Short mmCIF file of N, CA and C in Angstrom, two decimals:
data_model
loop_
_atom_site.label_atom_id
_atom_site.label_comp_id
_atom_site.label_asym_id
_atom_site.label_seq_id
_atom_site.Cartn_x
_atom_site.Cartn_y
_atom_site.Cartn_z
N MET A 1 0.85 -1.18 0.00
CA MET A 1 0.00 0.00 0.00
C MET A 1 0.89 1.24 0.00
N PRO A 2 0.60 2.24 -0.87
CA PRO A 2 1.45 3.42 -0.93
C PRO A 2 1.34 4.27 0.34
N GLU A 3 2.41 4.98 0.62
CA GLU A 3 2.47 5.89 1.76
C GLU A 3 1.49 7.04 1.54
N PRO A 4 0.71 7.46 2.58
CA PRO A 4 -0.20 8.59 2.41
C PRO A 4 0.57 9.85 2.03
N GLU A 5 -0.05 10.66 1.21
CA GLU A 5 0.57 11.89 0.74
C GLU A 5 0.66 12.91 1.88
N ASN A 6 1.74 13.66 1.88
CA ASN A 6 1.88 14.76 2.82
C ASN A 6 2.04 16.03 2.00
N LEU A 7 1.09 16.93 2.11
CA LEU A 7 1.15 18.19 1.39
C LEU A 7 1.99 19.17 2.19
N LEU A 8 3.03 19.71 1.58
CA LEU A 8 3.88 20.69 2.26
C LEU A 8 3.40 22.09 1.89
N LEU A 9 2.90 22.80 2.89
CA LEU A 9 2.37 24.14 2.69
C LEU A 9 3.51 25.14 2.77
N GLU A 10 3.64 25.96 1.73
CA GLU A 10 4.76 26.91 1.69
C GLU A 10 4.37 28.33 2.03
N LYS A 11 3.15 28.71 1.72
CA LYS A 11 2.73 30.09 1.94
C LYS A 11 1.26 30.05 2.31
N VAL A 12 0.86 30.86 3.28
CA VAL A 12 -0.54 30.90 3.69
C VAL A 12 -1.03 32.34 3.80
N THR A 13 -2.31 32.50 3.59
CA THR A 13 -2.99 33.78 3.81
C THR A 13 -4.15 33.50 4.75
N LEU A 14 -4.20 34.22 5.86
CA LEU A 14 -5.28 34.07 6.84
C LEU A 14 -6.22 35.26 6.74
N ARG A 15 -7.52 34.97 6.79
CA ARG A 15 -8.51 36.04 6.74
C ARG A 15 -9.75 35.60 7.50
N TYR A 16 -10.24 36.46 8.38
CA TYR A 16 -11.48 36.18 9.09
C TYR A 16 -12.65 36.41 8.13
N VAL A 17 -13.57 35.45 8.10
CA VAL A 17 -14.76 35.54 7.26
C VAL A 17 -15.97 35.59 8.20
N ALA A 18 -16.59 36.76 8.31
CA ALA A 18 -17.67 36.97 9.28
C ALA A 18 -18.86 36.06 9.03
N VAL A 19 -19.24 35.85 7.79
CA VAL A 19 -20.40 35.01 7.47
C VAL A 19 -20.22 33.59 8.02
N GLU A 20 -19.01 33.11 8.00
CA GLU A 20 -18.70 31.76 8.50
C GLU A 20 -18.31 31.77 9.97
N ASP A 21 -17.94 32.95 10.50
CA ASP A 21 -17.36 33.09 11.84
C ASP A 21 -16.18 32.13 12.00
N ARG A 22 -15.33 32.11 10.98
CA ARG A 22 -14.14 31.26 10.95
C ARG A 22 -13.03 31.98 10.22
N MET A 23 -11.83 31.44 10.40
CA MET A 23 -10.68 31.91 9.63
C MET A 23 -10.59 31.07 8.37
N SER A 24 -10.35 31.75 7.28
CA SER A 24 -10.05 31.07 6.03
C SER A 24 -8.52 31.06 5.91
N MET A 25 -7.96 29.89 5.75
CA MET A 25 -6.52 29.79 5.53
C MET A 25 -6.31 29.26 4.12
N ARG A 26 -5.90 30.17 3.24
CA ARG A 26 -5.56 29.77 1.88
C ARG A 26 -4.09 29.41 1.88
N ALA A 27 -3.79 28.23 1.39
CA ALA A 27 -2.42 27.74 1.48
C ALA A 27 -1.92 27.27 0.12
N GLN A 28 -0.71 27.71 -0.21
CA GLN A 28 -0.08 27.24 -1.43
C GLN A 28 0.78 26.04 -1.10
N VAL A 29 0.50 24.94 -1.78
CA VAL A 29 1.25 23.70 -1.60
C VAL A 29 2.54 23.81 -2.41
N ARG A 30 3.56 23.08 -1.99
CA ARG A 30 4.87 23.13 -2.65
C ARG A 30 4.76 22.95 -4.17
N ASP A 31 3.84 22.09 -4.63
CA ASP A 31 3.72 21.85 -6.08
C ASP A 31 2.94 22.95 -6.80
N GLY A 32 2.51 23.99 -6.07
CA GLY A 32 1.82 25.12 -6.68
C GLY A 32 0.31 25.10 -6.51
N ASP A 33 -0.26 23.94 -6.15
CA ASP A 33 -1.70 23.88 -5.91
C ASP A 33 -2.07 24.77 -4.73
N VAL A 34 -3.33 25.18 -4.70
CA VAL A 34 -3.84 25.99 -3.59
C VAL A 34 -4.94 25.19 -2.90
N ARG A 35 -4.88 25.16 -1.59
CA ARG A 35 -5.91 24.51 -0.77
C ARG A 35 -6.48 25.55 0.17
N ILE A 36 -7.75 25.39 0.48
CA ILE A 36 -8.41 26.31 1.41
C ILE A 36 -8.89 25.50 2.61
N PHE A 37 -8.55 26.00 3.79
CA PHE A 37 -8.93 25.35 5.04
C PHE A 37 -9.74 26.33 5.88
N TRP A 38 -10.74 25.82 6.58
CA TRP A 38 -11.48 26.61 7.55
C TRP A 38 -10.96 26.27 8.94
N LEU A 39 -10.65 27.30 9.70
CA LEU A 39 -10.20 27.13 11.08
C LEU A 39 -11.22 27.78 12.01
N THR A 40 -11.75 27.00 12.92
CA THR A 40 -12.70 27.52 13.90
C THR A 40 -11.94 28.29 14.98
N GLN A 41 -12.69 28.98 15.83
CA GLN A 41 -12.07 29.69 16.95
C GLN A 41 -11.30 28.71 17.84
N ARG A 42 -11.84 27.53 18.03
CA ARG A 42 -11.17 26.53 18.86
C ARG A 42 -9.83 26.10 18.24
N MET A 43 -9.81 25.88 16.94
CA MET A 43 -8.56 25.49 16.26
C MET A 43 -7.55 26.63 16.31
N CYS A 44 -8.03 27.85 16.10
CA CYS A 44 -7.13 29.01 16.17
C CYS A 44 -6.55 29.15 17.57
N GLY A 45 -7.37 28.90 18.59
CA GLY A 45 -6.88 28.95 19.97
C GLY A 45 -5.78 27.94 20.22
N GLN A 46 -5.91 26.76 19.63
CA GLN A 46 -4.86 25.76 19.77
C GLN A 46 -3.57 26.23 19.11
N LEU A 47 -3.69 26.88 17.96
CA LEU A 47 -2.50 27.43 17.30
C LEU A 47 -1.85 28.50 18.18
N VAL A 48 -2.65 29.40 18.70
CA VAL A 48 -2.13 30.47 19.56
C VAL A 48 -1.36 29.86 20.74
N ASN A 49 -1.99 28.94 21.45
CA ASN A 49 -1.33 28.33 22.61
C ASN A 49 -0.04 27.63 22.23
N ALA A 50 -0.05 26.91 21.12
CA ALA A 50 1.15 26.19 20.68
C ALA A 50 2.27 27.15 20.30
N PHE A 51 1.94 28.22 19.57
CA PHE A 51 2.96 29.18 19.15
C PHE A 51 3.55 29.91 20.35
N VAL A 52 2.69 30.32 21.29
CA VAL A 52 3.18 31.03 22.48
C VAL A 52 4.09 30.12 23.30
N GLU A 53 3.67 28.89 23.52
CA GLU A 53 4.50 27.93 24.26
C GLU A 53 5.83 27.69 23.55
N TYR A 54 5.77 27.53 22.24
CA TYR A 54 6.99 27.31 21.45
C TYR A 54 7.94 28.50 21.58
N LEU A 55 7.42 29.71 21.43
CA LEU A 55 8.28 30.89 21.50
C LEU A 55 8.82 31.12 22.90
N ASP A 56 8.05 30.79 23.93
CA ASP A 56 8.55 30.89 25.31
C ASP A 56 9.72 29.94 25.54
N LYS A 57 9.64 28.75 24.99
CA LYS A 57 10.68 27.74 25.21
C LYS A 57 11.89 27.92 24.31
N ASN A 58 11.70 28.48 23.12
CA ASN A 58 12.76 28.49 22.12
C ASN A 58 13.34 29.86 21.82
N THR A 59 13.06 30.82 22.67
CA THR A 59 13.69 32.13 22.55
C THR A 59 14.65 32.23 23.72
N ALA A 60 15.94 32.15 23.43
CA ALA A 60 16.97 32.02 24.47
C ALA A 60 16.86 33.09 25.55
N ASP A 61 16.70 34.34 25.15
CA ASP A 61 16.64 35.42 26.13
C ASP A 61 15.40 35.32 27.02
N VAL A 62 14.34 34.74 26.49
CA VAL A 62 13.11 34.59 27.28
C VAL A 62 13.28 33.50 28.32
N ALA A 63 13.85 32.39 27.90
CA ALA A 63 14.03 31.25 28.81
C ALA A 63 14.90 31.63 30.01
N SER A 64 15.87 32.52 29.80
CA SER A 64 16.77 32.88 30.89
C SER A 64 16.35 34.15 31.64
N ALA A 65 15.33 34.85 31.15
CA ALA A 65 14.91 36.10 31.78
C ALA A 65 14.10 35.84 33.05
N ALA A 66 14.16 36.80 33.96
CA ALA A 66 13.30 36.74 35.14
C ALA A 66 11.85 36.82 34.67
N SER A 67 10.95 36.21 35.39
CA SER A 67 9.56 36.14 34.93
C SER A 67 8.97 37.53 34.68
N SER A 68 9.38 38.53 35.45
CA SER A 68 8.86 39.88 35.26
C SER A 68 9.37 40.52 33.96
N ASP A 69 10.50 40.04 33.44
CA ASP A 69 11.08 40.61 32.23
C ASP A 69 10.69 39.86 30.96
N LYS A 70 10.09 38.70 31.09
CA LYS A 70 9.79 37.87 29.92
C LYS A 70 8.89 38.58 28.92
N SER A 71 7.89 39.28 29.42
CA SER A 71 6.97 39.97 28.53
C SER A 71 7.69 41.06 27.73
N VAL A 72 8.61 41.77 28.37
CA VAL A 72 9.37 42.82 27.70
C VAL A 72 10.25 42.22 26.60
N VAL A 73 10.92 41.13 26.92
CA VAL A 73 11.79 40.47 25.95
C VAL A 73 10.96 39.94 24.78
N GLN A 74 9.85 39.29 25.07
CA GLN A 74 9.00 38.75 24.00
C GLN A 74 8.44 39.88 23.13
N SER A 75 8.03 40.96 23.75
CA SER A 75 7.50 42.09 22.99
C SER A 75 8.56 42.65 22.03
N TYR A 76 9.80 42.73 22.51
CA TYR A 76 10.90 43.21 21.66
C TYR A 76 11.06 42.30 20.44
N TYR A 77 11.13 40.99 20.66
CA TYR A 77 11.30 40.05 19.55
C TYR A 77 10.09 40.08 18.61
N GLN A 78 8.91 40.25 19.18
CA GLN A 78 7.70 40.29 18.37
C GLN A 78 7.71 41.52 17.46
N GLN A 79 8.08 42.67 18.01
CA GLN A 79 8.15 43.89 17.20
C GLN A 79 9.21 43.75 16.13
N ALA A 80 10.35 43.18 16.47
CA ALA A 80 11.43 42.99 15.49
C ALA A 80 10.96 42.10 14.34
N ALA A 81 10.24 41.05 14.64
CA ALA A 81 9.75 40.15 13.59
C ALA A 81 8.77 40.88 12.67
N MET A 82 7.96 41.75 13.23
CA MET A 82 6.98 42.46 12.41
C MET A 82 7.63 43.56 11.57
N HIS A 83 8.67 44.18 12.07
CA HIS A 83 9.32 45.25 11.32
C HIS A 83 10.16 44.73 10.16
N THR A 84 10.61 43.50 10.24
CA THR A 84 11.40 42.94 9.14
C THR A 84 10.51 42.24 8.13
N ARG A 85 9.24 42.31 8.33
CA ARG A 85 8.28 41.61 7.49
C ARG A 85 8.20 42.23 6.10
N THR A 86 8.38 41.40 5.10
CA THR A 86 8.11 41.82 3.73
C THR A 86 6.83 41.10 3.32
N LYS A 87 5.93 41.83 2.73
CA LYS A 87 4.61 41.27 2.44
C LYS A 87 4.63 40.53 1.11
N PRO A 88 4.56 39.19 1.17
CA PRO A 88 4.50 38.43 -0.08
C PRO A 88 3.10 38.55 -0.68
N PRO A 89 2.96 38.21 -1.96
CA PRO A 89 1.62 38.26 -2.55
C PRO A 89 0.69 37.27 -1.86
N SER A 90 -0.60 37.62 -1.85
CA SER A 90 -1.61 36.74 -1.24
C SER A 90 -1.72 35.44 -2.01
N VAL A 91 -2.15 34.42 -1.30
CA VAL A 91 -2.50 33.16 -1.95
C VAL A 91 -3.91 33.35 -2.49
N GLU A 92 -4.08 33.19 -3.78
CA GLU A 92 -5.37 33.43 -4.42
C GLU A 92 -6.32 32.25 -4.29
N ALA A 93 -7.49 32.50 -3.76
CA ALA A 93 -8.49 31.43 -3.58
C ALA A 93 -8.96 30.88 -4.91
N SER A 94 -8.97 31.72 -5.95
CA SER A 94 -9.45 31.26 -7.26
C SER A 94 -8.56 30.19 -7.86
N ALA A 95 -7.34 30.05 -7.36
CA ALA A 95 -6.42 29.04 -7.88
C ALA A 95 -6.71 27.65 -7.31
N SER A 96 -7.61 27.56 -6.36
CA SER A 96 -7.92 26.28 -5.72
C SER A 96 -8.88 25.46 -6.57
N THR A 97 -8.55 24.18 -6.73
CA THR A 97 -9.44 23.27 -7.45
C THR A 97 -10.14 22.32 -6.50
N GLU A 98 -9.77 22.37 -5.23
CA GLU A 98 -10.35 21.50 -4.20
C GLU A 98 -11.38 22.29 -3.39
N PRO A 99 -12.41 21.63 -2.88
CA PRO A 99 -13.36 22.34 -2.01
C PRO A 99 -12.70 22.70 -0.68
N PRO A 100 -13.14 23.78 -0.04
CA PRO A 100 -12.58 24.14 1.28
C PRO A 100 -12.79 22.99 2.27
N MET A 101 -11.85 22.86 3.20
CA MET A 101 -11.91 21.77 4.17
C MET A 101 -11.93 22.32 5.59
N LEU A 102 -12.89 21.86 6.38
CA LEU A 102 -12.97 22.24 7.78
C LEU A 102 -11.97 21.41 8.58
N ILE A 103 -11.07 22.08 9.27
CA ILE A 103 -10.06 21.39 10.07
C ILE A 103 -10.65 21.09 11.44
N LYS A 104 -10.60 19.83 11.83
CA LYS A 104 -11.18 19.40 13.10
C LYS A 104 -10.13 19.09 14.15
N THR A 105 -8.90 18.81 13.73
CA THR A 105 -7.81 18.55 14.67
C THR A 105 -6.52 19.11 14.11
N LEU A 106 -5.61 19.41 15.02
CA LEU A 106 -4.26 19.86 14.67
C LEU A 106 -3.26 18.99 15.40
N LYS A 107 -2.15 18.74 14.77
CA LYS A 107 -1.05 18.07 15.45
C LYS A 107 0.15 18.99 15.32
N ILE A 108 0.73 19.32 16.46
CA ILE A 108 1.84 20.28 16.46
C ILE A 108 3.07 19.62 17.04
N ARG A 109 4.17 19.74 16.30
CA ARG A 109 5.46 19.23 16.75
C ARG A 109 6.45 20.39 16.69
N THR A 110 7.31 20.42 17.68
CA THR A 110 8.28 21.50 17.73
C THR A 110 9.69 20.95 17.86
N SER A 111 10.62 21.77 17.40
CA SER A 111 12.05 21.54 17.60
C SER A 111 12.63 22.92 17.82
N PRO A 112 13.87 23.03 18.27
CA PRO A 112 14.43 24.37 18.46
C PRO A 112 14.42 25.22 17.19
N ARG A 113 14.41 24.59 16.03
CA ARG A 113 14.48 25.34 14.78
C ARG A 113 13.15 25.60 14.10
N SER A 114 12.08 24.91 14.52
CA SER A 114 10.80 25.13 13.84
C SER A 114 9.63 24.59 14.64
N VAL A 115 8.47 25.08 14.27
CA VAL A 115 7.20 24.53 14.76
C VAL A 115 6.47 24.02 13.52
N ASN A 116 6.00 22.78 13.60
CA ASN A 116 5.32 22.16 12.47
C ASN A 116 3.87 21.92 12.82
N VAL A 117 2.99 22.49 12.02
CA VAL A 117 1.56 22.34 12.21
C VAL A 117 1.07 21.35 11.16
N ARG A 118 0.56 20.24 11.63
CA ARG A 118 0.07 19.19 10.73
C ARG A 118 -1.45 19.16 10.80
N LEU A 119 -2.06 19.26 9.63
CA LEU A 119 -3.51 19.24 9.51
C LEU A 119 -3.90 17.87 8.95
N PRO A 120 -4.41 16.97 9.79
CA PRO A 120 -4.84 15.67 9.28
C PRO A 120 -6.06 15.84 8.36
N LEU A 121 -5.97 15.26 7.18
CA LEU A 121 -7.03 15.36 6.19
C LEU A 121 -7.61 13.97 5.92
N PRO A 122 -8.71 13.91 5.20
CA PRO A 122 -9.30 12.60 4.91
C PRO A 122 -8.33 11.67 4.16
N ASP A 123 -8.62 10.41 4.22
CA ASP A 123 -7.86 9.38 3.49
C ASP A 123 -6.40 9.28 3.89
N GLY A 124 -6.07 9.65 5.12
CA GLY A 124 -4.70 9.52 5.59
C GLY A 124 -3.75 10.59 5.10
N VAL A 125 -4.24 11.52 4.32
CA VAL A 125 -3.41 12.62 3.82
C VAL A 125 -3.28 13.66 4.92
N SER A 126 -2.16 14.39 4.93
CA SER A 126 -2.02 15.50 5.87
C SER A 126 -1.36 16.66 5.15
N ALA A 127 -1.61 17.85 5.67
CA ALA A 127 -0.97 19.06 5.17
C ALA A 127 -0.12 19.60 6.30
N THR A 128 1.12 19.96 6.00
CA THR A 128 2.05 20.41 7.03
C THR A 128 2.60 21.79 6.70
N LEU A 129 2.53 22.67 7.69
CA LEU A 129 3.11 24.00 7.60
C LEU A 129 4.25 24.06 8.60
N SER A 130 5.45 24.30 8.11
CA SER A 130 6.63 24.38 8.97
C SER A 130 7.06 25.84 9.06
N LEU A 131 7.19 26.34 10.29
CA LEU A 131 7.54 27.75 10.51
C LEU A 131 8.77 27.86 11.38
N ARG A 132 9.71 28.69 10.96
CA ARG A 132 10.86 29.03 11.80
C ARG A 132 10.38 30.02 12.86
N PRO A 133 11.18 30.26 13.89
CA PRO A 133 10.70 31.14 14.98
C PRO A 133 10.17 32.50 14.52
N HIS A 134 10.89 33.20 13.64
CA HIS A 134 10.40 34.52 13.22
C HIS A 134 9.11 34.40 12.40
N GLU A 135 8.95 33.31 11.65
CA GLU A 135 7.71 33.09 10.91
C GLU A 135 6.56 32.77 11.86
N ALA A 136 6.85 32.02 12.92
CA ALA A 136 5.82 31.73 13.93
C ALA A 136 5.37 33.02 14.60
N ARG A 137 6.31 33.93 14.85
CA ARG A 137 5.95 35.23 15.44
C ARG A 137 5.04 36.02 14.50
N ARG A 138 5.37 36.03 13.23
CA ARG A 138 4.53 36.75 12.26
C ARG A 138 3.13 36.14 12.21
N MET A 139 3.08 34.82 12.15
CA MET A 139 1.78 34.14 12.11
C MET A 139 0.97 34.44 13.37
N LEU A 140 1.64 34.47 14.51
CA LEU A 140 0.97 34.79 15.76
C LEU A 140 0.38 36.20 15.71
N GLN A 141 1.14 37.14 15.19
CA GLN A 141 0.67 38.52 15.10
C GLN A 141 -0.50 38.64 14.13
N ILE A 142 -0.43 37.91 13.03
CA ILE A 142 -1.53 37.90 12.06
C ILE A 142 -2.78 37.32 12.69
N LEU A 143 -2.63 36.21 13.40
CA LEU A 143 -3.77 35.61 14.10
C LEU A 143 -4.38 36.60 15.09
N PHE A 144 -3.52 37.34 15.80
CA PHE A 144 -4.02 38.32 16.77
C PHE A 144 -4.87 39.38 16.07
N GLY A 145 -4.38 39.89 14.97
CA GLY A 145 -5.13 40.90 14.22
C GLY A 145 -6.47 40.38 13.74
N GLN A 146 -6.49 39.15 13.27
CA GLN A 146 -7.73 38.56 12.79
C GLN A 146 -8.68 38.23 13.94
N TYR A 147 -8.12 37.83 15.09
CA TYR A 147 -8.94 37.61 16.30
C TYR A 147 -9.66 38.90 16.67
N ARG A 148 -8.93 40.00 16.65
CA ARG A 148 -9.53 41.29 16.99
C ARG A 148 -10.62 41.65 16.00
N LYS A 149 -10.32 41.43 14.72
CA LYS A 149 -11.30 41.72 13.67
C LYS A 149 -12.57 40.89 13.88
N ALA A 150 -12.40 39.64 14.32
CA ALA A 150 -13.53 38.73 14.54
C ALA A 150 -14.33 39.10 15.79
N GLY A 151 -13.72 39.83 16.71
CA GLY A 151 -14.37 40.11 17.98
C GLY A 151 -14.34 38.92 18.92
N TRP A 152 -13.42 37.99 18.67
CA TRP A 152 -13.28 36.82 19.53
C TRP A 152 -12.59 37.23 20.83
N PRO A 153 -12.83 36.52 21.92
CA PRO A 153 -12.20 36.86 23.20
C PRO A 153 -10.67 36.86 23.10
N LEU A 154 -10.06 37.83 23.74
CA LEU A 154 -8.61 37.98 23.67
C LEU A 154 -7.91 37.47 24.93
N ASP A 155 -8.65 36.78 25.80
CA ASP A 155 -8.07 36.36 27.08
C ASP A 155 -6.97 35.31 26.95
N ILE A 156 -6.85 34.64 25.82
CA ILE A 156 -5.78 33.64 25.67
C ILE A 156 -4.46 34.27 25.22
N TRP A 157 -4.50 35.55 24.87
CA TRP A 157 -3.33 36.20 24.29
C TRP A 157 -2.41 36.77 25.37
N PRO A 158 -1.11 36.54 25.25
CA PRO A 158 -0.18 37.17 26.19
C PRO A 158 -0.07 38.67 25.89
N ARG A 159 0.24 39.42 26.90
CA ARG A 159 0.34 40.88 26.78
C ARG A 159 1.33 41.31 25.71
N TRP A 160 2.43 40.56 25.57
CA TRP A 160 3.48 40.97 24.63
C TRP A 160 3.03 40.96 23.17
N VAL A 161 2.01 40.21 22.83
CA VAL A 161 1.52 40.23 21.45
C VAL A 161 0.79 41.55 21.20
N ALA A 162 -0.07 41.96 22.12
CA ALA A 162 -0.78 43.23 21.97
C ALA A 162 0.20 44.40 21.99
N GLU A 163 1.21 44.32 22.84
CA GLU A 163 2.21 45.38 22.91
C GLU A 163 2.96 45.51 21.60
N ALA A 164 3.28 44.40 20.98
CA ALA A 164 3.98 44.44 19.70
C ALA A 164 3.09 45.06 18.63
N ARG A 165 1.81 44.76 18.65
CA ARG A 165 0.88 45.33 17.68
C ARG A 165 0.78 46.84 17.88
N ASP A 166 0.65 47.26 19.13
CA ASP A 166 0.53 48.68 19.42
C ASP A 166 1.82 49.43 19.10
N GLY A 167 2.94 48.72 19.11
CA GLY A 167 4.23 49.33 18.83
C GLY A 167 4.53 49.46 17.35
N GLY A 168 3.64 48.98 16.49
CA GLY A 168 3.89 49.05 15.06
C GLY A 168 3.85 47.68 14.44
N GLY A 169 4.28 47.61 13.22
CA GLY A 169 4.31 46.32 12.54
C GLY A 169 3.06 46.08 11.73
N ALA A 170 2.41 44.96 11.94
CA ALA A 170 1.25 44.55 11.14
C ALA A 170 -0.03 45.08 11.74
N GLY A 171 -0.06 46.33 12.06
CA GLY A 171 -1.13 46.88 12.86
C GLY A 171 -2.53 46.92 12.33
N ASP A 172 -2.77 47.41 11.13
CA ASP A 172 -4.13 47.71 10.73
C ASP A 172 -5.02 46.51 10.49
N ASN A 173 -4.50 45.49 9.87
CA ASN A 173 -5.28 44.28 9.60
C ASN A 173 -6.56 44.59 8.83
N LYS A 174 -6.47 45.49 7.85
CA LYS A 174 -7.65 45.87 7.08
C LYS A 174 -8.02 44.84 6.04
N GLY A 175 -7.09 44.01 5.65
CA GLY A 175 -7.38 43.01 4.63
C GLY A 175 -6.81 41.68 5.04
N PRO A 176 -6.72 40.77 4.07
CA PRO A 176 -6.13 39.48 4.39
C PRO A 176 -4.67 39.64 4.73
N LEU A 177 -4.21 38.84 5.63
CA LEU A 177 -2.82 38.93 6.05
C LEU A 177 -2.14 37.60 5.81
N HIS A 178 -0.83 37.67 5.52
CA HIS A 178 -0.08 36.46 5.25
C HIS A 178 1.37 36.65 5.64
#
């Protein structure tokens, strides 16, 4: 029996869709195909928690900082990640030939060099997004902006994410972010 396919996601665009009350994640697969995934508030919350935990553990200055200084250090790194951001073109939904898929579970694996988000799909297939630390920070900031746009509760967010947003970077969130 052949090994199940693993789709490697290279670029994503996240956008809150009010009619669905969900995040639309348009993802470009390594082979150029585009897939669209729906992420519920619960799934987005799991991403937020995983990214925050990953960044707390894998940012050297944070791990060694006194607990009172961790937020300041994280805010600094978060702002730096947003200021170095170059905006790639959006992933176009019209390029997708597959129907949108509602994500019901996430599997997250981390290493010091990356966080890997695996989206289990039907028929044993999975889609994997691998992010380096600065990419995880950008994704976290984008999620924060879209959470605010959605009006979803912000109680799961650490203070340093809001501080980084208020300090500049990906602030307005007027359109889709990626």
